[in-house]
mmCIF file of C-alpha atoms and ligand atoms in Angstrom:
data_model
loop_
_atom_site.group_PDB
_atom_site.id
_atom_site.type_symbol
_atom_site.label_atom_id
_atom_site.label_comp_id
_atom_site.label_asym_id
_atom_site.label_seq_id
_atom_site.Cartn_x
_atom_site.Cartn_y
_atom_site.Cartn_z
ATOM 1 C CA MET A 1 -1.521 -20.823 22.884
ATOM 2 C CA HIS A 2 0.280 -21.409 19.656
ATOM 3 C CA ASP A 3 -0.116 -24.516 17.825
ATOM 4 C CA GLY A 4 3.369 -24.960 16.507
ATOM 5 C CA SER A 5 2.705 -27.103 13.910
ATOM 6 C CA PHE A 6 2.815 -26.852 9.928
ATOM 7 C CA PRO A 7 -0.214 -28.739 8.208
ATOM 8 C CA GLU A 8 1.183 -28.560 4.861
ATOM 9 C CA SER A 9 4.614 -29.599 3.519
ATOM 10 C CA ALA A 10 6.928 -26.851 1.562
ATOM 11 C CA ALA A 11 10.661 -26.969 1.315
ATOM 12 C CA TRP A 12 10.628 -23.632 3.753
ATOM 13 C CA GLN A 13 8.361 -25.618 5.990
ATOM 14 C CA ARG A 14 11.557 -28.303 6.583
ATOM 15 C CA ALA A 15 13.636 -25.616 7.270
ATOM 16 C CA PRO A 16 15.832 -27.184 10.355
ATOM 17 C CA MET A 17 14.178 -25.610 14.023
ATOM 18 C CA VAL A 18 16.220 -25.397 17.169
ATOM 19 C CA THR A 19 12.982 -26.603 20.040
ATOM 20 C CA ARG A 20 15.262 -28.092 22.628
ATOM 21 C CA PRO A 21 16.975 -25.222 25.458
ATOM 22 C CA ALA A 22 20.087 -27.586 25.585
ATOM 23 C CA GLU A 23 20.546 -27.607 22.445
ATOM 24 C CA LEU A 24 20.137 -23.807 21.841
ATOM 25 C CA LEU A 25 22.879 -23.815 24.408
ATOM 26 C CA ALA A 26 25.057 -26.425 23.179
ATOM 27 C CA GLN A 27 24.835 -24.347 19.672
ATOM 28 C CA LEU A 28 25.959 -21.023 21.240
ATOM 29 C CA GLY A 29 28.809 -22.404 23.615
ATOM 30 C CA LEU A 30 26.266 -21.008 26.589
ATOM 31 C CA ASP A 31 26.129 -22.283 30.061
ATOM 32 C CA ALA A 32 24.122 -25.683 30.221
ATOM 33 C CA GLY A 33 23.143 -24.312 33.758
ATOM 34 C CA LEU A 34 21.243 -21.575 32.637
ATOM 35 C CA GLU A 35 18.055 -21.021 34.159
ATOM 36 C CA GLY A 36 15.427 -21.863 31.785
ATOM 37 C CA LEU A 37 11.460 -23.055 32.228
ATOM 38 C CA ASP A 38 10.914 -26.208 33.536
ATOM 39 C CA PHE A 39 9.384 -28.508 31.509
ATOM 40 C CA GLU A 40 5.761 -28.360 32.616
ATOM 41 C CA ARG A 41 5.635 -24.562 32.007
ATOM 42 C CA LEU A 42 7.434 -24.418 28.620
ATOM 43 C CA ARG A 43 5.229 -27.089 27.170
ATOM 44 C CA ASP A 44 2.464 -24.412 26.878
ATOM 45 C CA PHE A 45 4.543 -22.161 24.819
ATOM 46 C CA PRO A 46 7.804 -24.321 23.643
ATOM 47 C CA LEU A 47 11.292 -22.951 22.571
ATOM 48 C CA ARG A 48 11.043 -22.928 18.418
ATOM 49 C CA VAL A 49 13.546 -20.901 16.705
ATOM 50 C CA PRO A 50 14.648 -21.609 13.421
ATOM 51 C CA GLN A 51 18.392 -22.677 12.818
ATOM 52 C CA GLY A 52 19.825 -19.947 10.461
ATOM 53 C CA PHE A 53 17.856 -17.285 13.251
ATOM 54 C CA VAL A 54 20.446 -18.977 15.854
ATOM 55 C CA ALA A 55 23.085 -18.059 13.328
ATOM 56 C CA ARG A 56 22.482 -14.279 13.824
ATOM 57 C CA MET A 57 23.320 -14.847 17.808
ATOM 58 C CA ARG A 58 26.072 -14.093 19.528
ATOM 59 C CA PRO A 59 28.178 -17.140 20.215
ATOM 60 C CA GLY A 60 28.858 -17.247 24.299
ATOM 61 C CA ASP A 61 27.023 -14.355 25.216
ATOM 62 C CA PRO A 62 23.989 -14.774 27.278
ATOM 63 C CA ALA A 63 23.067 -11.755 26.804
ATOM 64 C CA ASP A 64 22.670 -11.501 23.014
ATOM 65 C CA PRO A 65 19.285 -9.432 22.002
ATOM 66 C CA LEU A 66 18.176 -12.485 19.857
ATOM 67 C CA PHE A 67 18.938 -15.357 22.116
ATOM 68 C CA LEU A 68 16.977 -12.880 24.651
ATOM 69 C CA GLN A 69 13.734 -12.744 22.944
ATOM 70 C CA VAL A 70 13.733 -16.457 22.169
ATOM 71 C CA TRP A 71 14.829 -18.236 25.395
ATOM 72 C CA PRO A 72 12.465 -19.505 27.828
ATOM 73 C CA SER A 73 13.897 -18.032 31.229
ATOM 74 C CA ALA A 74 12.688 -18.882 34.681
ATOM 75 C CA ARG A 75 11.381 -15.294 34.843
ATOM 76 C CA GLU A 76 8.723 -16.044 33.021
ATOM 77 C CA SER A 77 7.075 -18.029 36.150
ATOM 78 C CA ALA A 78 7.472 -14.658 38.147
ATOM 79 C CA ASP A 79 4.293 -13.403 38.978
ATOM 80 C CA ALA A 80 3.664 -10.056 37.758
ATOM 81 C CA ALA A 81 0.544 -7.962 38.655
ATOM 82 C CA GLY A 82 -1.426 -6.301 35.948
ATOM 83 C CA PHE A 83 -0.298 -9.065 33.674
ATOM 84 C CA SER A 84 -3.082 -11.078 32.201
ATOM 85 C CA SER A 85 -3.403 -13.953 29.176
ATOM 86 C CA ASP A 86 -5.415 -11.682 26.815
ATOM 87 C CA ALA A 87 -3.150 -8.469 26.895
ATOM 88 C CA VAL A 88 -5.251 -6.863 24.658
ATOM 89 C CA GLY A 89 -8.571 -7.534 24.644
ATOM 90 C CA ASP A 90 -8.856 -9.714 21.464
ATOM 91 C CA LEU A 91 -10.814 -12.144 23.084
ATOM 92 C CA ALA A 92 -13.434 -9.528 23.588
ATOM 93 C CA SER A 93 -13.457 -8.695 19.543
ATOM 94 C CA LEU A 94 -12.878 -12.011 18.077
ATOM 95 C CA LYS A 95 -15.973 -13.281 16.032
ATOM 96 C CA ALA A 96 -16.954 -16.819 14.404
ATOM 97 C CA GLY A 97 -14.157 -17.314 11.927
ATOM 98 C CA GLY A 98 -10.796 -16.080 13.212
ATOM 99 C CA LEU A 99 -11.922 -12.680 12.493
ATOM 100 C CA ILE A 100 -10.910 -9.638 14.941
ATOM 101 C CA HIS A 101 -12.738 -6.135 14.438
ATOM 102 C CA LYS A 102 -11.415 -4.009 16.483
ATOM 103 C CA TYR A 103 -10.411 -0.748 14.247
ATOM 104 C CA GLN A 104 -12.246 1.330 11.707
ATOM 105 C CA GLY A 105 -11.904 0.268 8.323
ATOM 106 C CA ARG A 106 -9.851 -2.692 8.710
ATOM 107 C CA ALA A 107 -10.625 -6.307 10.158
ATOM 108 C CA LEU A 108 -7.933 -8.754 10.867
ATOM 109 C CA VAL A 109 -7.803 -12.060 10.191
ATOM 110 C CA ILE A 110 -5.990 -14.957 12.499
ATOM 111 C CA ALA A 111 -5.050 -16.752 9.102
ATOM 112 C CA SER A 112 -2.619 -18.922 11.613
ATOM 113 C CA GLY A 113 -1.991 -20.237 14.760
ATOM 114 C CA ALA A 114 1.737 -21.291 13.962
ATOM 115 C CA CYS A 115 4.294 -19.024 13.710
ATOM 116 C CA ALA A 116 8.185 -19.567 12.392
ATOM 117 C CA VAL A 117 9.744 -18.745 16.181
ATOM 118 C CA HIS A 118 8.332 -18.244 19.151
ATOM 119 C CA CYS A 119 8.988 -14.514 21.062
ATOM 120 C CA ARG A 120 8.621 -14.832 24.588
ATOM 121 C CA TYR A 121 7.135 -11.517 25.063
ATOM 122 C CA CYS A 122 4.328 -12.184 22.415
ATOM 123 C CA PHE A 123 1.042 -10.547 23.339
ATOM 124 C CA ARG A 124 -1.048 -13.649 21.957
ATOM 125 C CA ARG A 125 1.309 -16.837 23.675
ATOM 126 C CA HIS A 126 -1.483 -17.460 25.137
ATOM 127 C CA PHE A 127 -4.542 -17.283 22.888
ATOM 128 C CA PRO A 128 -6.708 -20.257 22.264
ATOM 129 C CA TYR A 129 -6.051 -20.776 18.431
ATOM 130 C CA GLY A 130 -7.459 -23.704 17.912
ATOM 131 C CA GLU A 131 -10.779 -22.209 18.347
ATOM 132 C CA SER A 132 -10.433 -20.189 15.723
ATOM 133 C CA LEU A 133 -11.715 -21.268 12.008
ATOM 134 C CA ALA A 134 -9.383 -18.819 10.345
ATOM 135 C CA SER A 135 -6.160 -20.261 12.268
ATOM 136 C CA ARG A 136 -7.157 -23.809 10.714
ATOM 137 C CA GLY A 137 -7.256 -22.804 6.848
ATOM 138 C CA ASN A 138 -11.207 -22.438 7.461
ATOM 139 C CA TRP A 139 -12.200 -18.728 6.580
ATOM 140 C CA ARG A 140 -15.148 -18.680 4.910
ATOM 141 C CA GLN A 141 -16.767 -17.435 7.451
ATOM 142 C CA ALA A 142 -14.220 -14.204 8.182
ATOM 143 C CA LEU A 143 -14.972 -14.024 4.431
ATOM 144 C CA ALA A 144 -18.446 -13.783 4.408
ATOM 145 C CA GLN A 145 -18.191 -11.260 7.263
ATOM 146 C CA ILE A 146 -15.854 -8.984 5.312
ATOM 147 C CA ALA A 147 -18.132 -9.180 2.348
ATOM 148 C CA ALA A 148 -21.226 -7.981 4.697
ATOM 149 C CA ASP A 149 -19.340 -4.687 5.993
ATOM 150 C CA PRO A 150 -18.634 -2.394 2.974
ATOM 151 C CA SER A 151 -16.996 -0.027 5.961
ATOM 152 C CA ILE A 152 -13.532 -2.421 5.538
ATOM 153 C CA GLU A 153 -11.513 -1.140 2.815
ATOM 154 C CA GLU A 154 -8.120 -3.257 4.803
ATOM 155 C CA VAL A 155 -7.780 -6.967 5.321
ATOM 156 C CA ILE A 156 -4.926 -7.528 7.457
ATOM 157 C CA LEU A 157 -3.517 -10.951 7.710
ATOM 158 C CA SER A 158 -2.264 -11.624 10.920
ATOM 159 C CA GLY A 159 -1.695 -14.581 13.480
ATOM 160 C CA GLY A 160 0.735 -16.449 15.115
ATOM 161 C CA ASP A 161 2.031 -15.791 11.797
ATOM 162 C CA PRO A 162 -0.115 -15.286 8.497
ATOM 163 C CA LEU A 163 2.891 -16.667 6.238
ATOM 164 C CA SER A 164 2.735 -19.950 8.014
ATOM 165 C CA ALA A 165 -0.275 -21.008 5.905
ATOM 166 C CA SER A 166 0.537 -22.238 2.603
ATOM 167 C CA ASP A 167 0.434 -20.195 -0.520
ATOM 168 C CA ASP A 168 -2.816 -22.469 -1.994
ATOM 169 C CA LYS A 169 -4.581 -21.079 0.784
ATOM 170 C CA LEU A 170 -3.248 -17.980 1.124
ATOM 171 C CA SER A 171 -3.923 -17.708 -2.920
ATOM 172 C CA ALA A 172 -7.435 -18.831 -2.625
ATOM 173 C CA PHE A 173 -7.768 -16.229 0.387
ATOM 174 C CA VAL A 174 -6.757 -13.423 -1.454
ATOM 175 C CA ALA A 175 -8.162 -14.300 -4.750
ATOM 176 C CA GLN A 176 -11.717 -14.091 -2.749
ATOM 177 C CA LEU A 177 -11.079 -11.000 -1.202
ATOM 178 C CA GLU A 178 -10.149 -9.661 -4.893
ATOM 179 C CA GLY A 179 -13.819 -10.642 -5.475
ATOM 180 C CA ILE A 180 -15.200 -8.298 -2.741
ATOM 181 C CA PRO A 181 -15.424 -4.552 -4.514
ATOM 182 C CA HIS A 182 -15.065 -2.688 -1.412
ATOM 183 C CA VAL A 183 -11.633 -4.687 -0.115
ATOM 184 C CA LEU A 184 -8.426 -1.980 -1.133
ATOM 185 C CA ARG A 185 -5.680 -3.397 0.724
ATOM 186 C CA LEU A 186 -4.195 -6.393 1.690
ATOM 187 C CA ARG A 187 -1.716 -6.098 4.943
ATOM 188 C CA LEU A 188 0.331 -8.446 6.074
ATOM 189 C CA HIS A 189 1.899 -8.958 9.611
ATOM 190 C CA THR A 190 4.629 -11.151 9.464
ATOM 191 C CA ARG A 191 7.993 -12.171 11.470
ATOM 192 C CA THR A 192 8.629 -15.161 9.526
ATOM 193 C CA ALA A 193 9.676 -13.253 6.063
ATOM 194 C CA VAL A 194 12.504 -12.028 8.871
ATOM 195 C CA VAL A 195 13.589 -15.032 10.844
ATOM 196 C CA LEU A 196 13.007 -17.659 7.957
ATOM 197 C CA PRO A 197 13.817 -15.553 5.058
ATOM 198 C CA GLU A 198 13.574 -18.756 2.558
ATOM 199 C CA ARG A 199 9.315 -18.663 3.423
ATOM 200 C CA VAL A 200 9.768 -15.460 0.652
ATOM 201 C CA ASP A 201 9.665 -17.993 -1.964
ATOM 202 C CA PRO A 202 8.746 -18.112 -5.414
ATOM 203 C CA ALA A 203 5.165 -19.413 -4.627
ATOM 204 C CA LEU A 204 4.422 -16.223 -2.319
ATOM 205 C CA LEU A 205 5.714 -13.964 -4.638
ATOM 206 C CA ASP A 206 3.763 -15.446 -7.277
ATOM 207 C CA TRP A 207 0.549 -14.361 -5.650
ATOM 208 C CA LEU A 208 1.615 -11.561 -3.866
ATOM 209 C CA SER A 209 2.506 -9.423 -6.862
ATOM 210 C CA ARG A 210 -0.355 -10.748 -9.135
ATOM 211 C CA THR A 211 -2.986 -9.452 -6.819
ATOM 212 C CA ARG A 212 -5.145 -6.384 -8.089
ATOM 213 C CA LEU A 213 -5.219 -5.276 -3.777
ATOM 214 C CA GLN A 214 -2.742 -2.686 -2.722
ATOM 215 C CA LYS A 215 -0.168 -4.622 -0.466
ATOM 216 C CA VAL A 216 1.521 -3.862 2.797
ATOM 217 C CA VAL A 217 3.981 -5.724 4.340
ATOM 218 C CA VAL A 218 4.342 -5.009 8.224
ATOM 219 C CA LEU A 219 7.447 -6.548 9.519
ATOM 220 C CA HIS A 220 8.518 -7.260 12.986
ATOM 221 C CA VAL A 221 11.968 -6.587 13.893
ATOM 222 C CA ASN A 222 13.359 -5.534 17.041
ATOM 223 C CA HIS A 223 16.967 -5.531 16.614
ATOM 224 C CA ALA A 224 19.417 -4.393 13.792
ATOM 225 C CA ASN A 225 21.272 -8.064 14.152
ATOM 226 C CA GLU A 226 18.124 -10.016 12.935
ATOM 227 C CA ILE A 227 18.512 -8.574 9.533
ATOM 228 C CA ASP A 228 21.429 -10.614 7.876
ATOM 229 C CA ALA A 229 22.255 -10.487 3.987
ATOM 230 C CA ALA A 230 19.698 -13.465 3.831
ATOM 231 C CA ALA A 231 17.038 -11.459 5.321
ATOM 232 C CA ALA A 232 17.787 -8.435 3.944
ATOM 233 C CA ALA A 233 17.238 -10.321 0.488
ATOM 234 C CA ALA A 234 13.875 -11.778 1.173
ATOM 235 C CA ILE A 235 12.531 -8.049 2.123
ATOM 236 C CA GLU A 236 14.391 -6.930 -1.364
ATOM 237 C CA ARG A 237 12.071 -9.530 -2.843
ATOM 238 C CA LEU A 238 8.912 -8.384 -1.042
ATOM 239 C CA ARG A 239 9.643 -5.045 -2.372
ATOM 240 C CA GLY A 240 9.950 -6.624 -6.099
ATOM 241 C CA ALA A 241 6.530 -7.894 -5.746
ATOM 242 C CA GLY A 242 5.422 -4.559 -5.128
ATOM 243 C CA ALA A 243 4.556 -4.154 -1.341
ATOM 244 C CA ALA A 244 4.931 -1.440 0.708
ATOM 245 C CA LEU A 245 7.267 -2.342 3.380
ATOM 246 C CA LEU A 246 6.687 -1.009 7.243
ATOM 247 C CA ASN A 247 8.234 -2.035 10.310
ATOM 248 C CA GLN A 248 6.678 -2.393 13.498
ATOM 249 C CA SER A 249 9.223 -3.462 17.107
ATOM 250 C CA VAL A 250 8.221 -3.794 20.408
ATOM 251 C CA LEU A 251 10.410 -2.420 23.225
ATOM 252 C CA LEU A 252 12.062 -4.710 25.042
ATOM 253 C CA ARG A 253 14.154 -4.835 28.222
ATOM 254 C CA ARG A 254 17.507 -5.679 27.639
ATOM 255 C CA VAL A 255 17.020 -6.338 23.864
ATOM 256 C CA ASN A 256 16.449 -2.583 22.340
ATOM 257 C CA ASP A 257 16.171 -0.710 25.378
ATOM 258 C CA SER A 258 18.257 2.293 24.420
ATOM 259 C CA ALA A 259 17.989 5.402 21.565
ATOM 260 C CA GLN A 260 21.494 3.994 20.167
ATOM 261 C CA ILE A 261 20.148 0.490 19.548
ATOM 262 C CA LEU A 262 16.715 1.504 17.829
ATOM 263 C CA ALA A 263 18.687 4.298 15.670
ATOM 264 C CA ALA A 264 20.432 1.480 14.673
ATOM 265 C CA LEU A 265 17.812 -0.557 13.811
ATOM 266 C CA SER A 266 15.796 2.308 12.161
ATOM 267 C CA GLU A 267 18.768 2.864 9.833
ATOM 268 C CA ARG A 268 19.416 -0.975 9.082
ATOM 269 C CA LEU A 269 15.760 -1.060 8.141
ATOM 270 C CA PHE A 270 15.681 2.200 5.819
ATOM 271 C CA ALA A 271 19.020 0.631 4.021
ATOM 272 C CA CYS A 272 16.521 -2.176 3.109
ATOM 273 C CA GLY A 273 13.964 0.150 1.644
ATOM 274 C CA VAL A 274 11.481 -0.382 5.400
ATOM 275 C CA LEU A 275 10.011 2.416 7.261
ATOM 276 C CA PRO A 276 10.032 2.358 10.662
ATOM 277 C CA TYR A 277 6.408 2.587 11.797
ATOM 278 C CA TYR A 278 5.249 1.503 14.986
ATOM 279 C CA LEU A 279 7.679 0.877 18.506
ATOM 280 C CA HIS A 280 5.162 -0.712 20.663
ATOM 281 C CA LEU A 281 5.057 -0.532 24.673
ATOM 282 C CA LEU A 282 4.984 -3.880 25.925
ATOM 283 C CA ASP A 283 1.482 -5.848 25.760
ATOM 284 C CA ARG A 284 1.412 -7.281 29.631
ATOM 285 C CA VAL A 285 1.070 -10.520 28.950
ATOM 286 C CA GLN A 286 1.584 -13.133 31.629
ATOM 287 C CA GLY A 287 5.228 -14.512 31.595
ATOM 288 C CA ALA A 288 6.551 -11.184 29.819
ATOM 289 C CA GLY A 289 7.232 -9.097 32.709
ATOM 290 C CA HIS A 290 10.924 -8.813 32.471
ATOM 291 C CA PHE A 291 10.831 -7.496 29.543
ATOM 292 C CA GLU A 292 8.950 -4.250 30.206
ATOM 293 C CA VAL A 293 10.076 -1.041 29.928
ATOM 294 C CA SER A 294 7.965 1.970 31.736
ATOM 295 C CA GLN A 295 6.427 4.325 29.698
ATOM 296 C CA PHE A 296 8.220 7.119 31.602
ATOM 297 C CA GLU A 297 11.976 5.832 30.309
ATOM 298 C CA ALA A 298 10.348 4.851 26.858
ATOM 299 C CA LEU A 299 9.551 8.497 26.140
ATOM 300 C CA GLN A 300 12.990 9.178 27.135
ATOM 301 C CA ILE A 301 14.465 7.129 24.536
ATOM 302 C CA MET A 302 12.173 9.010 21.998
ATOM 303 C CA THR A 303 13.308 12.113 22.751
ATOM 304 C CA GLU A 304 16.955 10.992 22.068
ATOM 305 C CA LEU A 305 16.134 9.145 19.418
ATOM 306 C CA ALA A 306 14.140 11.944 17.466
ATOM 307 C CA ALA A 307 17.569 14.072 18.225
ATOM 308 C CA ARG A 308 19.571 11.475 16.399
ATOM 309 C CA LEU A 309 17.316 11.138 13.274
ATOM 310 C CA PRO A 310 15.461 12.720 10.598
ATOM 311 C CA GLY A 311 11.518 12.379 11.531
ATOM 312 C CA TYR A 312 10.692 9.605 8.851
ATOM 313 C CA LEU A 313 13.023 7.073 10.777
ATOM 314 C CA VAL A 314 11.476 7.779 13.969
ATOM 315 C CA PRO A 315 8.935 5.225 14.689
ATOM 316 C CA ARG A 316 5.911 6.308 16.799
ATOM 317 C CA LEU A 317 5.728 5.177 20.155
ATOM 318 C CA ALA A 318 2.426 3.194 21.122
ATOM 319 C CA ARG A 319 0.089 1.109 23.015
ATOM 320 C CA GLU A 320 -2.499 -0.895 22.494
ATOM 321 C CA THR A 321 -5.245 -0.468 25.427
ATOM 322 C CA PRO A 322 -8.130 -2.992 25.380
ATOM 323 C CA GLY A 323 -11.365 -1.589 24.042
ATOM 324 C CA ALA A 324 -10.149 1.474 22.848
ATOM 325 C CA PRO A 325 -11.040 2.454 19.426
ATOM 326 C CA ALA A 326 -7.155 3.365 18.116
ATOM 327 C CA LYS A 327 -3.937 2.338 19.417
ATOM 328 C CA THR A 328 -2.969 5.142 21.714
ATOM 329 C CA LEU A 329 0.049 7.206 20.411
ATOM 330 C CA LEU A 330 2.586 8.730 23.032
ATOM 331 C CA SER A 331 5.189 9.987 20.596
ATOM 332 C CA TRP A 332 4.861 11.791 16.901
HETATM 333 S S1 SF4 B 1 6.104 -14.264 15.284
HETATM 334 FE FE1 SF4 B 1 4.388 -12.575 16.379
HETATM 335 S S2 SF4 B 1 2.875 -13.853 16.773
HETATM 336 FE FE2 SF4 B 1 4.259 -15.560 16.533
HETATM 337 S S3 SF4 B 1 5.375 -15.294 18.930
HETATM 338 FE FE3 SF4 B 1 6.417 -14.114 17.852
HETATM 339 S S4 SF4 B 1 5.823 -12.046 18.601
HETATM 340 FE FE4 SF4 B 1 3.726 -13.806 18.476
#
């Protein structure tokens, strides 16, 4: 479960957040009676959305694709067969210190349990972050395991969102990674850089541009409307720091389940210097069943998308299977 809090205080951490469903509806001029989760269910994974992200939603439109990603719909309480609290088998791979070592050559560190936005389809929405030392900023054990395994060439900072951690902690961690000769690449998986672009500030850019490690930033954007001018400027700053930029999306019912919407997303990303990388089928996490698009339909969408776009703008359709040695690619 996300702890939803930021332990340190920096300017971006004080950015205004909308956390009450009634407030979100009022700001968007939506029907106050729109059905949402009751308080008890909402407590485990509360509403959280930066004010700046709300500003990218269309007022008066309950079908807005950004609104649907954050609205705690009453549909979340419907039981869906085959949906579980640990949809991708993270818990079986979690090692001491918040390290997840599922794939050859790469290790993932849960760098923070917090996120700037709470996405209702999140596959880690039930993840026990509180039990992960790394999510509380103590990365000593994770570093020791990385140092002891020469096969690890790439370290992925994930979460939650790694950019929820302070720059002091991130830069100290990266400095220690740099001291491990077999680590060549640093990858950041972040949604915050787009939903809260002020997070990409001089302190972040300073340590990111200085590290000897090759840098890859994998953004998480699901719809072209998420990239407003401020988000595009943040992406440009990351590029300026020397990061290769990729994007991964989740295929979500009513949000981006058409070739037309996905083509617009790919084109918007590329205009910002970002290559589409993966389009994930929904991880089957409890509460997210209403977002699911079947594999059959997803493949039809991909065929249409490939007909519309040059190959380098077509993301690869993938599914994560618990226990598998790699993601399962469903399209190339
Ligand atoms: S930002 Fe990522 S980790 Fe956080 S809630 Fe959204 S999908 Fe989940």
